[in-house]
Amino acid sequence: MENPVIILGAQNVGATALDAFLSNDVVVYCLLDDDAKLQNTELNDVPVMGNTDDKELLKLLGKKCEVFVATEDTASRRSLTSMLHDEYQVAPVNAIHARASVSTHAWLGHGILVGANAVVSSNTKVGNGCAIGPNAVVDVRAELGEYVQIGAGAILNAGVTVGDQAFIGAGAVVVAGVKIGNKARIGAGSVVVADVPANQTVFGNPAAKV
């Protein structure tokens, strides 16, 4: 990546994204966050400068800087991504840690975060805005919708389908071929052996509705 990156969000997701960029020797120009307590501080020697809608800094996007959206909640990430597209005609770049393994035969959208030691296997599809935690595994032919969150160490086996904005907790296992609906939530450490409807929360081994 030739241009430096501006990261929108300086909390946990922002710190993970920063680590991913720095692991690839990508220059991060600054971070922006709406929390006034974080502004005018530094995160790993990179300055946190202002709000996520700072027009003076955002006007650098495109020819001079790239952007990555790393705010904590999905609604905020979607809103900021839409704003970047509509007002600045840019799409967020991907933040893939140097120690992650992403197959050249995987299809990736925009604004994706892949943590250290995560694996994205061959013939997978990862939609825009997904976050795949460290040590997570997305096995062959799995498909993730948009803004899916996969916790650290979670395992999605072959052919799993995950709907938009679903959440898979840390250490969860989803067995081959299972379908997870839009906005469904899988509790940490759960073992999912059957399809999960949209908007449903499941937990346990085997995972059951909460």
CSV table of C-alpha atoms in Angstrom, one decimal:
chain,number,residue,atom,x,y,z
A,1,MET,CA,0.0,0.0,0.0
A,2,GLU,CA,1.6,3.2,-1.2
A,3,ASN,CA,-0.4,5.8,0.6
A,4,PRO,CA,-0.6,6.3,4.4
A,5,VAL,CA,-3.9,5.3,6.2
A,6,ILE,CA,-6.2,7.3,8.4
A,7,ILE,CA,-8.0,5.0,10.9
A,8,LEU,CA,-11.5,6.0,12.0
A,9,GLY,CA,-11.7,4.7,15.6
A,10,ALA,CA,-9.0,4.6,18.3
A,11,GLN,CA,-10.4,2.1,20.7
A,12,ASN,CA,-10.1,-1.8,20.6
A,13,VAL,CA,-10.9,-2.3,17.0
A,14,GLY,CA,-8.7,0.7,16.0
A,15,ALA,CA,-5.8,-0.7,18.0
A,16,THR,CA,-6.2,-4.1,16.3
A,17,ALA,CA,-6.3,-2.4,12.9
A,18,LEU,CA,-3.3,-0.2,13.7
A,19,ASP,CA,-1.3,-3.4,14.6
A,20,ALA,CA,-2.3,-5.0,11.3
A,21,PHE,CA,-1.2,-2.0,9.3
A,22,LEU,CA,2.1,-1.6,11.2
A,23,SER,CA,2.8,-5.3,10.8
A,24,ASN,CA,2.9,-4.7,7.1
A,25,ASP,CA,5.0,-1.5,7.4
A,26,VAL,CA,2.1,0.6,6.2
A,27,VAL,CA,2.3,4.2,7.5
A,28,VAL,CA,-0.7,5.2,9.6
A,29,TYR,CA,-1.1,9.0,9.3
A,30,CYS,CA,-3.4,9.3,12.3
A,31,LEU,CA,-6.4,7.9,14.1
A,32,LEU,CA,-9.7,9.8,14.6
A,33,ASP,CA,-12.1,9.1,17.4
A,34,ASP,CA,-15.2,10.9,18.7
A,35,ASP,CA,-14.2,10.4,22.4
A,36,ALA,CA,-12.7,13.7,23.4
A,37,LYS,CA,-10.6,11.9,26.1
A,38,LEU,CA,-8.7,10.0,23.3
A,39,GLN,CA,-8.1,13.1,21.2
A,40,ASN,CA,-4.6,14.7,21.3
A,41,THR,CA,-3.2,11.4,22.7
A,42,GLU,CA,-1.2,8.7,21.0
A,43,LEU,CA,-1.8,5.1,20.3
A,44,ASN,CA,1.5,3.1,19.7
A,45,ASP,CA,3.2,6.4,18.8
A,46,VAL,CA,0.5,7.4,16.2
A,47,PRO,CA,-1.5,10.5,17.0
A,48,VAL,CA,-5.2,10.5,17.7
A,49,MET,CA,-6.2,13.9,16.1
A,50,GLY,CA,-9.9,14.6,16.1
A,51,ASN,CA,-13.4,13.4,15.4
A,52,THR,CA,-14.3,10.8,12.8
A,53,ASP,CA,-16.0,13.5,10.7
A,54,ASP,CA,-13.0,15.9,10.7
A,55,LYS,CA,-13.4,17.4,7.2
A,56,GLU,CA,-9.9,18.9,7.1
A,57,LEU,CA,-8.3,15.5,7.5
A,58,LEU,CA,-10.9,13.5,5.5
A,59,LYS,CA,-10.3,15.7,2.5
A,60,LEU,CA,-6.9,14.0,2.2
A,61,LEU,CA,-8.7,10.7,1.3
A,62,GLY,CA,-8.3,9.4,-2.2
A,63,LYS,CA,-5.1,10.6,-3.8
A,64,LYS,CA,-3.1,11.3,-0.6
A,65,CYS,CA,-4.5,8.9,2.1
A,66,GLU,CA,-6.4,5.7,2.4
A,67,VAL,CA,-9.0,5.1,5.1
A,68,PHE,CA,-10.0,2.2,7.4
A,69,VAL,CA,-13.2,2.3,9.5
A,70,ALA,CA,-12.6,0.8,13.0
A,71,THR,CA,-15.3,2.1,15.2
A,72,GLU,CA,-16.6,-0.3,17.9
A,73,ASP,CA,-20.2,-0.8,16.8
A,74,THR,CA,-21.6,-2.1,13.5
A,75,ALA,CA,-24.1,0.7,13.0
A,76,SER,CA,-21.4,3.3,13.3
A,77,ARG,CA,-19.1,1.4,10.9
A,78,ARG,CA,-21.9,1.1,8.3
A,79,SER,CA,-22.8,4.8,8.7
A,80,LEU,CA,-19.2,6.0,8.3
A,81,THR,CA,-18.6,3.7,5.3
A,82,SER,CA,-21.7,5.1,3.6
A,83,MET,CA,-20.5,8.7,4.3
A,84,LEU,CA,-17.1,8.0,2.9
A,85,HIS,CA,-18.6,6.6,-0.3
A,86,ASP,CA,-21.2,9.4,-0.7
A,87,GLU,CA,-19.0,12.4,0.2
A,88,TYR,CA,-15.5,11.3,-0.7
A,89,GLN,CA,-16.0,8.5,-3.2
A,90,VAL,CA,-13.7,6.2,-1.4
A,91,ALA,CA,-14.0,2.7,0.0
A,92,PRO,CA,-12.2,1.5,3.2
A,93,VAL,CA,-9.0,-0.6,2.5
A,94,ASN,CA,-8.5,-4.0,4.2
A,95,ALA,CA,-6.4,-4.4,7.3
A,96,ILE,CA,-4.9,-7.9,7.1
A,97,HIS,CA,-2.2,-8.7,9.7
A,98,ALA,CA,1.1,-9.9,8.3
A,99,ARG,CA,0.8,-13.1,10.3
A,100,ALA,CA,-2.7,-13.9,9.0
A,101,SER,CA,-3.1,-16.5,6.2
A,102,VAL,CA,-5.5,-15.4,3.5
A,103,SER,CA,-5.8,-17.6,0.4
A,104,THR,CA,-5.2,-16.0,-3.0
A,105,HIS,CA,-8.4,-17.8,-4.0
A,106,ALA,CA,-10.5,-16.1,-1.3
A,107,TRP,CA,-12.9,-13.3,-2.3
A,108,LEU,CA,-12.7,-10.2,-0.1
A,109,GLY,CA,-14.8,-7.1,0.0
A,110,HIS,CA,-13.8,-3.7,1.4
A,111,GLY,CA,-12.9,-2.6,4.9
A,112,ILE,CA,-12.2,-6.0,6.3
A,113,LEU,CA,-10.1,-6.6,9.4
A,114,VAL,CA,-8.2,-9.9,9.7
A,115,GLY,CA,-6.3,-10.4,13.0
A,116,ALA,CA,-2.9,-12.1,13.7
A,117,ASN,CA,-2.7,-15.8,12.9
A,118,ALA,CA,-6.3,-15.9,11.5
A,119,VAL,CA,-6.9,-18.2,8.5
A,120,VAL,CA,-9.1,-17.4,5.6
A,121,SER,CA,-9.1,-20.5,3.3
A,122,SER,CA,-9.6,-21.1,-0.4
A,123,ASN,CA,-12.9,-20.3,-2.1
A,124,THR,CA,-14.3,-18.4,0.8
A,125,LYS,CA,-16.2,-15.2,0.5
A,126,VAL,CA,-15.9,-12.4,3.0
A,127,GLY,CA,-18.2,-9.4,2.7
A,128,ASN,CA,-17.6,-5.7,3.3
A,129,GLY,CA,-16.8,-4.6,6.8
A,130,CYS,CA,-16.2,-8.0,8.4
A,131,ALA,CA,-13.9,-8.4,11.4
A,132,ILE,CA,-12.1,-11.7,11.8
A,133,GLY,CA,-10.4,-12.0,15.2
A,134,PRO,CA,-6.9,-13.3,15.9
A,135,ASN,CA,-6.5,-17.1,15.5
A,136,ALA,CA,-10.0,-17.5,14.0
A,137,VAL,CA,-10.4,-19.9,11.1
A,138,VAL,CA,-12.8,-19.5,8.1
A,139,ASP,CA,-12.6,-22.8,6.3
A,140,VAL,CA,-13.0,-23.6,2.6
A,141,ARG,CA,-16.2,-22.4,0.8
A,142,ALA,CA,-17.5,-20.6,3.9
A,143,GLU,CA,-19.4,-17.3,3.1
A,144,LEU,CA,-19.6,-14.3,5.3
A,145,GLY,CA,-22.1,-11.5,4.6
A,146,GLU,CA,-21.4,-7.9,5.4
A,147,TYR,CA,-20.3,-6.6,8.8
A,148,VAL,CA,-19.9,-10.0,10.3
A,149,GLN,CA,-17.8,-10.2,13.5
A,150,ILE,CA,-15.9,-13.4,14.2
A,151,GLY,CA,-14.3,-13.5,17.7
A,152,ALA,CA,-10.8,-14.6,18.5
A,153,GLY,CA,-10.2,-18.3,18.0
A,154,ALA,CA,-13.6,-19.1,16.5
A,155,ILE,CA,-13.8,-21.8,13.9
A,156,LEU,CA,-16.2,-21.8,10.9
A,157,ASN,CA,-15.9,-25.1,9.2
A,158,ALA,CA,-16.3,-25.8,5.5
A,159,GLY,CA,-19.3,-24.5,3.7
A,160,VAL,CA,-20.7,-22.4,6.6
A,161,THR,CA,-22.8,-19.5,5.6
A,162,VAL,CA,-23.1,-16.4,7.9
A,163,GLY,CA,-25.6,-13.6,7.3
A,164,ASP,CA,-25.1,-9.9,7.4
A,165,GLN,CA,-24.2,-8.4,10.8
A,166,ALA,CA,-24.1,-11.7,12.6
A,167,PHE,CA,-21.8,-12.1,15.6
A,168,ILE,CA,-19.7,-15.2,16.3
A,169,GLY,CA,-18.2,-15.2,19.8
A,170,ALA,CA,-14.6,-16.0,20.7
A,171,GLY,CA,-13.8,-19.7,20.6
A,172,ALA,CA,-17.1,-20.7,19.1
A,173,VAL,CA,-17.2,-23.6,16.6
A,174,VAL,CA,-19.7,-23.8,13.7
A,175,VAL,CA,-19.8,-27.2,12.1
A,176,ALA,CA,-19.7,-27.7,8.3
A,177,GLY,CA,-22.6,-26.6,6.3
A,178,VAL,CA,-24.5,-24.7,9.0
A,179,LYS,CA,-26.3,-21.5,8.1
A,180,ILE,CA,-26.3,-18.5,10.5
A,181,GLY,CA,-29.0,-15.9,9.8
A,182,ASN,CA,-28.7,-12.2,9.6
A,183,LYS,CA,-27.9,-10.5,12.9
A,184,ALA,CA,-27.8,-13.8,14.8
A,185,ARG,CA,-25.5,-14.0,17.8
A,186,ILE,CA,-23.4,-17.0,18.8
A,187,GLY,CA,-22.1,-17.0,22.4
A,188,ALA,CA,-18.5,-17.5,23.1
A,189,GLY,CA,-17.3,-21.1,23.2
A,190,SER,CA,-20.5,-22.4,21.7
A,191,VAL,CA,-20.7,-25.4,19.4
A,192,VAL,CA,-23.2,-24.8,16.7
A,193,VAL,CA,-24.5,-28.0,15.1
A,194,ALA,CA,-27.8,-26.7,13.5
A,195,ASP,CA,-28.9,-23.7,11.5
A,196,VAL,CA,-29.5,-20.5,13.5
A,197,PRO,CA,-32.4,-18.2,12.4
A,198,ALA,CA,-32.0,-14.5,11.8
A,199,ASN,CA,-31.9,-12.3,15.0
A,200,GLN,CA,-31.6,-15.4,17.3
A,201,THR,CA,-29.1,-15.7,20.1
A,202,VAL,CA,-27.7,-19.2,20.9
A,203,PHE,CA,-25.2,-20.4,23.4
A,204,GLY,CA,-23.8,-23.7,24.7
A,205,ASN,CA,-22.6,-27.1,23.6
A,206,PRO,CA,-24.6,-27.9,21.6
A,207,ALA,CA,-25.8,-24.3,21.1
A,208,ALA,CA,-29.4,-23.7,22.0
A,209,LYS,CA,-31.6,-20.6,21.9
A,210,VAL,CA,-31.1,-18.2,24.8
